[in-house]
mmCIF file of C-alpha atoms and ligand atoms in Angstrom:
data_model
loop_
_atom_site.group_PDB
_atom_site.id
_atom_site.type_symbol
_atom_site.label_atom_id
_atom_site.label_comp_id
_atom_site.label_asym_id
_atom_site.label_seq_id
_atom_site.Cartn_x
_atom_site.Cartn_y
_atom_site.Cartn_z
ATOM 1 C CA MET S 5 1.252 7.831 30.129
ATOM 2 C CA ASP S 6 4.430 8.380 30.852
ATOM 3 C CA TRP S 7 6.927 6.681 28.888
ATOM 4 C CA VAL S 8 11.109 6.712 27.450
ATOM 5 C CA ARG S 9 11.840 6.805 24.225
ATOM 6 C CA GLY S 10 14.238 3.757 22.894
ATOM 7 C CA GLU S 11 16.379 3.538 20.451
ATOM 8 C CA THR S 12 15.331 4.898 16.597
ATOM 9 C CA ILE S 13 13.503 1.950 14.196
ATOM 10 C CA GLY S 14 12.331 3.527 11.433
ATOM 11 C CA TYR S 15 12.250 6.935 9.408
ATOM 12 C CA GLY S 16 10.001 8.326 7.353
ATOM 13 C CA THR S 17 9.682 11.726 4.798
ATOM 14 C CA PHE S 18 8.593 13.585 7.806
ATOM 15 C CA SER S 19 8.360 10.974 10.805
ATOM 16 C CA THR S 20 11.204 8.991 13.236
ATOM 17 C CA VAL S 21 9.817 6.119 14.244
ATOM 18 C CA SER S 22 11.462 4.983 17.355
ATOM 19 C CA LEU S 23 11.066 2.154 20.436
ATOM 20 C CA ALA S 24 8.539 3.432 24.027
ATOM 21 C CA THR S 25 8.318 1.828 27.137
ATOM 22 C CA PRO S 26 5.406 3.005 29.032
ATOM 23 C CA THR S 27 6.646 4.012 32.807
ATOM 24 C CA ASN S 28 3.451 3.788 34.576
ATOM 25 C CA ASN S 29 1.732 0.877 33.105
ATOM 26 C CA LEU S 30 0.421 -1.206 36.274
ATOM 27 C CA SER S 31 -3.066 -1.360 34.869
ATOM 28 C CA GLY S 32 -1.492 -2.905 32.230
ATOM 29 C CA ALA S 33 -3.215 -0.966 29.471
ATOM 30 C CA PHE S 34 -0.121 -0.426 26.943
ATOM 31 C CA PRO S 35 1.813 -2.502 25.617
ATOM 32 C CA GLN S 36 5.419 -3.306 27.458
ATOM 33 C CA VAL S 37 7.070 -2.151 24.212
ATOM 34 C CA MET S 38 5.045 0.386 21.708
ATOM 35 C CA ALA S 39 6.522 2.122 18.337
ATOM 36 C CA VAL S 40 6.077 6.107 18.543
ATOM 37 C CA LYS S 41 5.924 7.784 15.611
ATOM 38 C CA SER S 42 7.083 11.472 16.215
ATOM 39 C CA ALA S 43 7.339 14.599 14.188
ATOM 40 C CA ASP S 44 7.698 18.591 14.512
ATOM 41 C CA SER S 45 6.082 20.478 12.854
ATOM 42 C CA HIS S 46 6.286 19.680 9.319
ATOM 43 C CA GLY S 47 4.759 16.172 10.085
ATOM 44 C CA ALA S 48 2.286 17.592 12.472
ATOM 45 C CA ALA S 49 -0.632 17.445 9.951
ATOM 46 C CA SER S 50 0.395 14.164 8.657
ATOM 47 C CA LEU S 51 0.548 12.461 12.258
ATOM 48 C CA ALA S 52 -2.928 14.424 13.229
ATOM 49 C CA ASN S 53 -4.315 13.107 9.333
ATOM 50 C CA GLU S 54 -3.117 9.246 10.479
ATOM 51 C CA LYS S 55 -4.731 9.586 14.256
ATOM 52 C CA TRP S 56 -8.133 10.380 12.659
ATOM 53 C CA VAL S 57 -8.260 7.649 10.022
ATOM 54 C CA LEU S 58 -7.428 4.716 12.445
ATOM 55 C CA ASP S 59 -9.217 6.513 15.338
ATOM 56 C CA THR S 60 -11.930 6.699 12.378
ATOM 57 C CA LEU S 61 -11.480 2.857 11.511
ATOM 58 C CA GLY S 62 -11.328 1.164 14.716
ATOM 59 C CA ASN S 63 -9.664 -1.378 16.265
ATOM 60 C CA ASP S 64 -11.599 -4.295 14.982
ATOM 61 C CA CYS S 65 -9.461 -5.838 12.163
ATOM 62 C CA ASP S 66 -6.585 -7.284 12.737
ATOM 63 C CA GLU S 67 -4.443 -6.574 9.471
ATOM 64 C CA ILE S 68 -4.540 -2.902 10.197
ATOM 65 C CA VAL S 69 -1.920 -1.648 12.918
ATOM 66 C CA ARG S 70 -3.148 -0.225 16.036
ATOM 67 C CA CYS S 71 -3.443 3.208 17.327
ATOM 68 C CA LEU S 72 -2.312 3.657 21.203
ATOM 69 C CA GLY S 73 -2.906 7.269 21.687
ATOM 70 C CA GLU S 74 -1.047 10.123 21.386
ATOM 71 C CA ASP S 75 1.431 12.781 22.977
ATOM 72 C CA ARG S 76 2.938 15.892 23.002
ATOM 73 C CA THR S 77 6.986 16.128 24.074
ATOM 74 C CA VAL S 78 9.066 19.233 24.143
ATOM 75 C CA GLU S 79 12.686 17.786 22.686
ATOM 76 C CA ASN S 80 15.752 19.939 22.310
ATOM 77 C CA GLY S 81 13.317 22.610 22.531
ATOM 78 C CA GLY S 82 11.108 22.235 20.169
ATOM 79 C CA GLU S 83 7.629 20.577 20.196
ATOM 80 C CA MET S 84 7.135 16.907 18.860
ATOM 81 C CA HIS S 85 3.955 15.523 18.215
ATOM 82 C CA ASN S 86 3.706 11.686 19.180
ATOM 83 C CA LEU S 87 1.822 8.855 17.828
ATOM 84 C CA PHE S 88 1.811 5.004 20.023
ATOM 85 C CA LEU S 89 1.676 2.215 17.511
ATOM 86 C CA GLU S 90 1.413 -1.176 18.463
ATOM 87 C CA TYR S 91 4.713 -2.499 17.492
ATOM 88 C CA ALA S 92 6.166 -4.743 14.644
ATOM 89 C CA SER S 93 8.849 -6.621 16.374
ATOM 90 C CA ARG S 94 9.859 -7.866 12.730
ATOM 91 C CA GLY S 95 9.934 -4.359 10.457
ATOM 92 C CA SER S 96 8.387 -4.082 7.261
ATOM 93 C CA LEU S 97 8.136 -5.730 4.467
ATOM 94 C CA ALA S 98 10.611 -3.528 2.520
ATOM 95 C CA SER S 99 13.263 -4.421 5.424
ATOM 96 C CA HIS S 100 12.742 -7.782 4.926
ATOM 97 C CA LEU S 101 12.910 -7.749 1.396
ATOM 98 C CA LYS S 102 15.780 -5.911 1.703
ATOM 99 C CA LYS S 103 17.727 -8.896 3.385
ATOM 100 C CA LEU S 104 17.034 -11.136 0.984
ATOM 101 C CA LYS S 105 19.406 -9.296 -1.516
ATOM 102 C CA GLY S 106 17.419 -9.569 -4.570
ATOM 103 C CA GLU S 107 15.720 -12.752 -4.120
ATOM 104 C CA GLY S 108 11.908 -12.239 -3.790
ATOM 105 C CA LEU S 109 9.575 -15.080 -1.044
ATOM 106 C CA PRO S 110 8.153 -17.828 -1.411
ATOM 107 C CA GLU S 111 4.860 -17.897 -2.885
ATOM 108 C CA SER S 112 3.231 -19.296 -0.488
ATOM 109 C CA THR S 113 4.105 -16.254 2.025
ATOM 110 C CA VAL S 114 3.012 -13.906 -0.683
ATOM 111 C CA ARG S 115 -0.321 -15.759 -0.644
ATOM 112 C CA ARG S 116 -0.594 -15.416 3.053
ATOM 113 C CA HIS S 117 0.655 -12.080 3.414
ATOM 114 C CA THR S 118 -1.699 -10.870 0.301
ATOM 115 C CA GLY S 119 -4.178 -11.698 1.889
ATOM 116 C CA SER S 120 -3.535 -10.549 4.837
ATOM 117 C CA VAL S 121 -3.403 -7.108 3.214
ATOM 118 C CA LEU S 122 -6.640 -7.682 1.436
ATOM 119 C CA ARG S 123 -8.480 -8.113 4.561
ATOM 120 C CA GLY S 124 -6.966 -4.816 5.526
ATOM 121 C CA LEU S 125 -7.721 -2.932 2.138
ATOM 122 C CA ARG S 126 -11.083 -4.196 2.527
ATOM 123 C CA HIS S 127 -12.092 -2.980 5.932
ATOM 124 C CA ILE S 128 -10.525 0.217 4.996
ATOM 125 C CA HIS S 129 -12.395 1.045 1.480
ATOM 126 C CA ALA S 130 -15.617 -0.614 3.098
ATOM 127 C CA LYS S 131 -15.033 2.619 5.897
ATOM 128 C CA GLY S 132 -15.169 4.614 2.874
ATOM 129 C CA PHE S 133 -11.049 5.474 2.670
ATOM 130 C CA ALA S 134 -8.462 4.951 0.623
ATOM 131 C CA HIS S 135 -4.974 4.221 2.263
ATOM 132 C CA CYS S 136 -3.344 6.037 -0.858
ATOM 133 C CA ASP S 137 0.296 4.976 -0.108
ATOM 134 C CA LEU S 138 0.280 0.857 -0.032
ATOM 135 C CA LYS S 139 3.915 0.011 -0.499
ATOM 136 C CA LEU S 140 5.966 -3.058 1.373
ATOM 137 C CA GLY S 141 7.527 0.047 3.059
ATOM 138 C CA ASN S 142 3.849 0.440 4.770
ATOM 139 C CA ILE S 143 3.496 -3.282 5.303
ATOM 140 C CA LEU S 144 4.799 -4.430 9.239
ATOM 141 C CA LEU S 145 5.282 -8.150 10.308
ATOM 142 C CA PHE S 146 4.255 -9.257 13.545
ATOM 143 C CA GLY S 147 6.417 -11.064 16.061
ATOM 144 C CA ASP S 148 3.111 -13.907 15.670
ATOM 145 C CA GLY S 149 3.085 -14.063 12.230
ATOM 146 C CA ALA S 150 0.549 -10.971 11.961
ATOM 147 C CA VAL S 151 0.969 -8.387 8.882
ATOM 148 C CA LYS S 152 -0.979 -5.414 8.742
ATOM 149 C CA ILE S 153 -1.109 -2.445 6.950
ATOM 150 C CA ALA S 154 0.502 1.206 8.657
ATOM 151 C CA ASP S 155 1.465 4.413 8.005
ATOM 152 C CA PHE S 156 -1.755 6.313 7.311
ATOM 153 C CA GLY S 157 -0.486 9.561 6.756
ATOM 154 C CA LEU S 158 -1.598 10.276 3.393
ATOM 155 C CA ALA S 159 -5.300 8.296 3.623
ATOM 156 C CA LYS S 160 -8.444 10.113 2.735
ATOM 157 C CA ARG S 161 -11.827 9.503 2.454
ATOM 158 C CA ALA S 162 -12.653 7.837 -1.206
ATOM 159 C CA GLY S 163 -14.047 10.554 -3.455
ATOM 160 C CA GLU S 164 -12.297 13.279 -1.153
ATOM 161 C CA VAL S 165 -10.348 16.135 -3.559
ATOM 162 C CA THR S 166 -7.541 17.257 -1.954
ATOM 163 C CA ALA S 167 -6.568 20.479 -2.636
ATOM 164 C CA SER S 168 -4.779 20.896 -5.572
ATOM 165 C CA THR S 169 -2.225 22.978 -6.795
ATOM 166 C CA GLY S 170 -3.168 23.143 -10.733
ATOM 167 C CA GLU S 171 -2.777 21.398 -13.427
ATOM 168 C CA GLY S 172 -0.314 18.326 -13.831
ATOM 169 C CA VAL S 173 0.648 15.075 -11.788
ATOM 170 C CA GLN S 174 0.087 14.897 -8.067
ATOM 171 C CA ILE S 175 2.435 11.919 -7.106
ATOM 172 C CA ARG S 176 0.947 10.369 -3.542
ATOM 173 C CA GLY S 177 3.277 8.165 -2.062
ATOM 174 C CA THR S 178 5.694 6.290 -4.968
ATOM 175 C CA PRO S 179 5.820 6.555 -8.111
ATOM 176 C CA LEU S 180 6.304 3.273 -8.546
ATOM 177 C CA TYR S 181 2.856 2.360 -7.157
ATOM 178 C CA MET S 182 0.826 5.188 -8.895
ATOM 179 C CA ALA S 183 -2.136 3.512 -10.873
ATOM 180 C CA PRO S 184 -3.079 5.378 -14.818
ATOM 181 C CA GLU S 185 -6.224 6.969 -13.407
ATOM 182 C CA SER S 186 -3.278 8.796 -10.363
ATOM 183 C CA VAL S 187 -1.128 9.574 -13.221
ATOM 184 C CA ASN S 188 -3.831 11.133 -15.812
ATOM 185 C CA ASP S 189 -6.722 12.300 -13.586
ATOM 186 C CA ASN S 190 -5.020 12.925 -9.720
ATOM 187 C CA GLU S 191 -7.475 10.369 -9.013
ATOM 188 C CA TYR S 192 -6.384 8.527 -5.768
ATOM 189 C CA GLY S 193 -8.917 5.905 -4.532
ATOM 190 C CA SER S 194 -9.853 2.936 -3.499
ATOM 191 C CA GLU S 195 -8.980 1.311 -6.840
ATOM 192 C CA ALA S 196 -5.462 3.131 -7.055
ATOM 193 C CA ASP S 197 -4.514 0.441 -3.443
ATOM 194 C CA VAL S 198 -5.833 -2.363 -5.634
ATOM 195 C CA TRP S 199 -3.166 -1.336 -8.211
ATOM 196 C CA ALA S 200 -0.468 -0.931 -5.633
ATOM 197 C CA LEU S 201 -1.092 -4.006 -4.119
ATOM 198 C CA GLY S 202 -0.853 -5.631 -7.907
ATOM 199 C CA CYS S 203 2.994 -3.808 -7.500
ATOM 200 C CA ALA S 204 3.671 -5.035 -4.147
ATOM 201 C CA VAL S 205 3.079 -8.515 -4.521
ATOM 202 C CA VAL S 206 5.388 -8.900 -8.071
ATOM 203 C CA GLU S 207 7.733 -7.054 -5.174
ATOM 204 C CA MET S 208 7.333 -9.442 -2.973
ATOM 205 C CA PHE S 209 7.620 -12.689 -5.390
ATOM 206 C CA SER S 210 10.600 -11.364 -7.621
ATOM 207 C CA GLY S 211 12.430 -9.284 -5.225
ATOM 208 C CA GLU S 212 12.179 -6.531 -7.904
ATOM 209 C CA THR S 213 10.107 -3.806 -8.634
ATOM 210 C CA ALA S 214 6.741 -3.729 -10.345
ATOM 211 C CA TRP S 215 8.297 -1.487 -12.936
ATOM 212 C CA SER S 216 11.384 -2.388 -14.518
ATOM 213 C CA PHE S 217 13.451 0.849 -15.221
ATOM 214 C CA LYS S 218 17.389 1.970 -16.225
ATOM 215 C CA GLU S 219 19.043 3.660 -13.488
ATOM 216 C CA GLY S 220 18.846 7.200 -13.623
ATOM 217 C CA SER S 221 16.204 7.368 -15.891
ATOM 218 C CA HIS S 222 13.227 10.080 -15.244
ATOM 219 C CA PHE S 223 10.781 9.153 -13.981
ATOM 220 C CA MET S 224 8.745 11.114 -16.533
ATOM 221 C CA SER S 225 9.002 8.615 -18.640
ATOM 222 C CA LEU S 226 7.886 6.248 -16.236
ATOM 223 C CA LEU S 227 4.468 8.295 -15.655
ATOM 224 C CA ILE S 228 3.919 7.876 -19.401
ATOM 225 C CA ARG S 229 4.608 4.411 -19.087
ATOM 226 C CA ILE S 230 1.759 3.921 -16.421
ATOM 227 C CA GLY S 231 -0.248 6.866 -17.654
ATOM 228 C CA VAL S 232 -0.057 6.142 -21.544
ATOM 229 C CA GLY S 233 -0.808 2.857 -23.864
ATOM 230 C CA ASP S 234 -1.759 -0.606 -22.834
ATOM 231 C CA GLU S 235 1.751 -1.869 -20.767
ATOM 232 C CA VAL S 236 0.923 -2.996 -17.531
ATOM 233 C CA PRO S 237 3.970 -3.997 -15.205
ATOM 234 C CA MET S 238 5.724 -7.184 -15.193
ATOM 235 C CA ILE S 239 4.384 -10.216 -13.801
ATOM 236 C CA PRO S 240 6.384 -12.705 -13.002
ATOM 237 C CA GLU S 241 6.914 -15.775 -15.403
ATOM 238 C CA GLY S 242 7.512 -18.192 -11.935
ATOM 239 C CA LEU S 243 4.319 -17.242 -10.365
ATOM 240 C CA SER S 244 1.404 -20.048 -10.634
ATOM 241 C CA GLU S 245 -1.848 -19.256 -12.759
ATOM 242 C CA HIS S 246 -3.561 -18.545 -9.896
ATOM 243 C CA GLY S 247 -1.061 -15.669 -9.026
ATOM 244 C CA LYS S 248 -0.764 -14.735 -12.468
ATOM 245 C CA ASP S 249 -4.510 -14.516 -12.868
ATOM 246 C CA PHE S 250 -4.686 -12.426 -9.270
ATOM 247 C CA LEU S 251 -2.622 -10.085 -11.078
ATOM 248 C CA SER S 252 -4.079 -9.185 -14.144
ATOM 249 C CA LYS S 253 -7.456 -8.351 -12.261
ATOM 250 C CA CYS S 254 -5.438 -6.300 -10.567
ATOM 251 C CA PHE S 255 -3.738 -4.192 -13.087
ATOM 252 C CA VAL S 256 -6.746 -3.583 -15.157
ATOM 253 C CA LYS S 257 -5.666 -0.051 -16.604
ATOM 254 C CA ASP S 258 -9.679 1.286 -16.480
ATOM 255 C CA PRO S 259 -10.186 1.648 -12.756
ATOM 256 C CA LYS S 260 -13.815 1.319 -13.191
ATOM 257 C CA ARG S 261 -13.080 -2.318 -14.295
ATOM 258 C CA ARG S 262 -10.752 -3.181 -11.815
ATOM 259 C CA TRP S 263 -11.376 -5.518 -8.997
ATOM 260 C CA THR S 264 -12.119 -4.883 -5.746
ATOM 261 C CA ALA S 265 -10.609 -5.884 -2.543
ATOM 262 C CA GLU S 266 -14.067 -7.022 -1.815
ATOM 263 C CA MET S 267 -14.035 -8.964 -4.696
ATOM 264 C CA LEU S 268 -10.149 -10.521 -4.801
ATOM 265 C CA VAL S 269 -10.251 -11.554 -0.989
ATOM 266 C CA ASN S 270 -12.293 -14.281 -2.826
ATOM 267 C CA HIS S 271 -9.292 -15.261 -5.903
ATOM 268 C CA PRO S 272 -7.852 -18.403 -4.858
ATOM 269 C CA PHE S 273 -4.332 -16.935 -5.170
ATOM 270 C CA VAL S 274 -5.546 -15.369 -1.900
ATOM 271 C CA ALA S 275 -7.939 -18.150 -0.594
ATOM 272 C CA VAL S 276 -6.051 -20.403 1.572
ATOM 273 C CA ASP S 277 -5.469 -20.577 4.732
ATOM 274 C CA LEU S 278 -1.958 -21.654 6.847
ATOM 275 C CA ASP S 279 -2.258 -23.603 10.669
ATOM 276 C CA HIS S 280 0.970 -22.122 11.862
ATOM 277 C CA ASP S 281 3.551 -19.656 11.002
ATOM 278 C CA ASP S 282 6.949 -20.116 12.122
ATOM 279 C CA PHE S 283 8.272 -18.789 9.369
ATOM 280 C CA GLU S 284 10.961 -21.430 8.311
ATOM 281 C CA GLU S 285 8.457 -24.087 7.204
ATOM 282 C CA GLU S 286 4.947 -22.576 6.026
ATOM 283 C CA GLU S 287 2.244 -25.191 5.944
ATOM 284 C CA GLU S 288 -0.365 -24.214 3.665
ATOM 285 C CA VAL S 289 -3.607 -25.421 3.682
ATOM 286 C CA VAL S 290 -6.182 -24.916 1.341
ATOM 287 C CA VAL S 291 -9.169 -23.914 2.215
ATOM 288 C CA GLN S 292 -13.205 -24.301 0.647
ATOM 289 C CA LEU S 293 -10.522 -23.577 -3.007
ATOM 290 C CA LYS S 294 -13.673 -24.443 -5.310
ATOM 291 C CA THR S 295 -12.415 -22.818 -8.224
ATOM 292 C CA ASP S 296 -15.362 -23.330 -10.543
ATOM 293 C CA ASP S 297 -17.643 -21.505 -7.334
ATOM 294 C CA LEU S 298 -15.311 -18.506 -7.182
ATOM 295 C CA PHE S 299 -15.584 -17.944 -10.969
ATOM 296 C CA GLY S 300 -18.377 -19.557 -12.138
ATOM 297 C CA SER S 301 -20.743 -17.065 -9.832
ATOM 298 C CA PRO S 302 -19.929 -13.151 -10.376
ATOM 299 C CA ARG S 303 -20.626 -12.065 -7.297
ATOM 300 C CA CYS S 304 -20.962 -8.634 -9.234
ATOM 301 C CA PRO S 305 -20.295 -7.408 -13.303
ATOM 302 C CA PHE S 306 -16.674 -7.683 -13.254
ATOM 303 C CA GLU S 307 -16.742 -11.011 -11.951
ATOM 304 C CA PHE S 308 -16.591 -13.122 -14.920
ATOM 305 C CA CYS S 309 -13.526 -15.300 -16.032
ATOM 306 C CA ASP S 310 -13.588 -14.530 -19.536
ATOM 307 C CA TRP S 311 -13.592 -10.902 -19.106
ATOM 308 C CA VAL S 312 -10.894 -9.147 -20.980
ATOM 309 C CA SER S 313 -9.985 -5.710 -19.888
ATOM 310 C CA ALA S 314 -10.580 -2.596 -21.783
ATOM 311 C CA SER S 315 -7.380 -0.800 -22.431
ATOM 312 C CA SER S 316 -7.706 2.766 -21.260
ATOM 313 C CA ASP S 317 -8.069 4.736 -24.283
ATOM 314 C CA SER S 318 -5.947 7.624 -24.473
ATOM 315 C CA ARG S 319 -8.570 9.365 -27.072
ATOM 316 C CA GLN S 320 -10.893 9.609 -24.322
ATOM 317 C CA TYR S 321 -12.333 13.492 -23.658
ATOM 318 C CA HIS S 322 -10.023 14.777 -20.590
ATOM 319 C CA PRO S 323 -11.096 18.639 -18.834
ATOM 320 C CA LEU S 324 -7.241 18.595 -18.354
ATOM 321 C CA GLY S 325 -6.241 17.816 -22.110
ATOM 322 C CA SER S 326 -5.738 14.407 -24.058
ATOM 323 C CA THR S 327 -3.559 12.190 -21.282
ATOM 324 C CA GLU S 328 -0.743 12.468 -23.871
ATOM 325 C CA GLU S 329 -1.312 16.364 -23.856
ATOM 326 C CA ARG S 330 -1.166 16.528 -20.220
ATOM 327 C CA VAL S 331 2.153 13.902 -20.052
ATOM 328 C CA ALA S 332 3.667 15.539 -22.399
ATOM 329 C CA THR S 333 3.558 19.528 -20.610
ATOM 330 C CA LEU S 334 5.218 17.662 -18.064
ATOM 331 C CA ALA S 335 8.636 19.437 -17.207
ATOM 332 C CA THR S 336 11.103 19.242 -13.872
ATOM 333 C CA ASP S 337 14.501 19.326 -12.504
ATOM 334 C CA LEU S 338 13.132 17.284 -9.642
ATOM 335 C CA THR S 339 15.766 13.969 -8.601
ATOM 336 C CA PRO S 340 13.960 10.751 -9.472
ATOM 337 C CA ASP S 341 13.268 9.356 -5.921
ATOM 338 C CA TRP S 342 11.590 6.167 -6.802
ATOM 339 C CA THR S 343 11.057 4.989 -3.002
ATOM 340 C CA VAL S 344 9.571 7.278 -0.510
ATOM 341 C CA THR S 345 7.626 10.508 -1.584
ATOM 342 C CA ASN S 346 5.652 11.205 0.864
ATOM 343 C CA ASN S 347 4.194 14.771 -0.034
ATOM 344 C CA TRP S 348 2.547 16.018 -2.807
ATOM 345 C CA VAL S 349 4.729 16.811 -5.721
ATOM 346 C CA VAL S 350 3.132 18.960 -8.092
ATOM 347 C CA VAL S 351 5.426 18.566 -11.583
ATOM 348 C CA ARG S 352 4.436 20.943 -14.211
HETATM 349 N N1 ATP V 417 4.298 0.413 14.266
HETATM 350 C C1 ATP V 417 5.860 -0.030 13.992
HETATM 351 N N2 ATP V 417 6.566 -0.744 14.524
HETATM 352 C C2 ATP V 417 7.623 -1.184 13.677
HETATM 353 N N3 ATP V 417 8.546 -0.623 13.090
HETATM 354 C C3 ATP V 417 7.236 0.536 12.533
HETATM 355 C C4 ATP V 417 6.265 0.913 12.997
HETATM 356 N N4 ATP V 417 5.444 1.796 12.238
HETATM 357 C C5 ATP V 417 6.675 2.269 11.342
HETATM 358 N N5 ATP V 417 7.660 1.886 11.464
HETATM 359 C C6 ATP V 417 9.080 1.637 10.838
HETATM 360 O O1 ATP V 417 9.565 2.927 10.300
HETATM 361 C C7 ATP V 417 9.442 3.348 9.128
HETATM 362 C C8 ATP V 417 8.723 4.956 8.969
HETATM 363 O O2 ATP V 417 7.173 4.298 9.318
HETATM 364 P P1 ATP V 417 6.375 5.504 8.775
HETATM 365 O O3 ATP V 417 6.344 4.624 6.736
HETATM 366 O O4 ATP V 417 5.140 4.696 9.268
HETATM 367 O O5 ATP V 417 6.538 6.446 8.474
HETATM 368 P P2 ATP V 417 6.218 7.438 7.547
HETATM 369 O O6 ATP V 417 6.948 9.379 7.654
HETATM 370 O O7 ATP V 417 4.917 7.905 7.313
HETATM 371 O O8 ATP V 417 7.216 7.440 6.239
HETATM 372 P P3 ATP V 417 7.751 7.184 4.622
HETATM 373 O O9 ATP V 417 7.789 8.272 4.326
HETATM 374 O O10 ATP V 417 7.280 5.969 4.128
HETATM 375 O O11 ATP V 417 5.454 7.716 4.074
HETATM 376 C C9 ATP V 417 8.817 1.736 8.166
HETATM 377 O O12 ATP V 417 8.867 1.694 6.848
HETATM 378 C C10 ATP V 417 8.773 0.839 9.321
HETATM 379 O O13 ATP V 417 10.313 0.211 8.984
#
């Protein structure tokens, strides 16, 4: 496919995303406008991983951004790796929220977006992958109202151990969305995606990050709050009871007891359908909201309503030492960047 690069629409850590128009598209095989994610040799591995994951996930899930192919070009004397994606004309949820200047989205919209992301996550997890970088910047809004998960540069097969550079906390994605087991044990599985989803829901609804932190505070203190003790992200007061309950299922410190995407997809908070999406007035039609049924008939051992999450016991044996010991050994001069961390940062 011949194509022409258009204006830049987004920046990532290793890549730039621009518009792309195919020039010989007589067969109509490609959309008129696409997004092209481009990286030089530094971002090539991440783009290759993204392509492989998207190809493996297939095109049968409407909540995952579609990959339309890849290409290499020589630009300004250097080789560029290009990944073609379907274009989300309304940008990311992060940019959408920024425009609201600290206001959150109406709960009905949050519920609809959450349902879409959950269906995407369910597909990713069913195929044996974990996304590992779920955040508002990686949730895209399409012109027809579709909401899709993007940016699979850090995605990996669940259970796959990524090359570790030793002890310490390895930060994948943004620290603000990190799950306790990622802080404590460097574990990034499907459970960590569910924790991150909870953080995204809080941010969508409140317009604020799920963890509050003081301007200029060191991200170490955040990691300690996430990894040690019973504290969980704030659950917005104004959220409905269903919403609060949904978040309480995401913010379970023990990953084994956290609800899965498969379970959450049937939670009353997201068991809604919207008959249209005009982005102004969202008419919500609750379908088959049989609360008794949903909570009365557990589908798996964790799905019972009076279950109380066990707090993580920091005294448990840990091969690398206790959580406190691990976190206490952390010391770095890294400047905190709360929003974007694409690469692995090893904190010793
Ligand atoms: N298909 C798309 N359609 C429209 N905009 C997109 C698309 N893909 C990415 N973008 C925009 O570009 C930004 C960066 O893209 P992406 O997150 O995929 O890159 P990255 O290099 O992996 O970034 P990060 O450092 O956040 O992991 C997104 O936040 C979004 O605003």
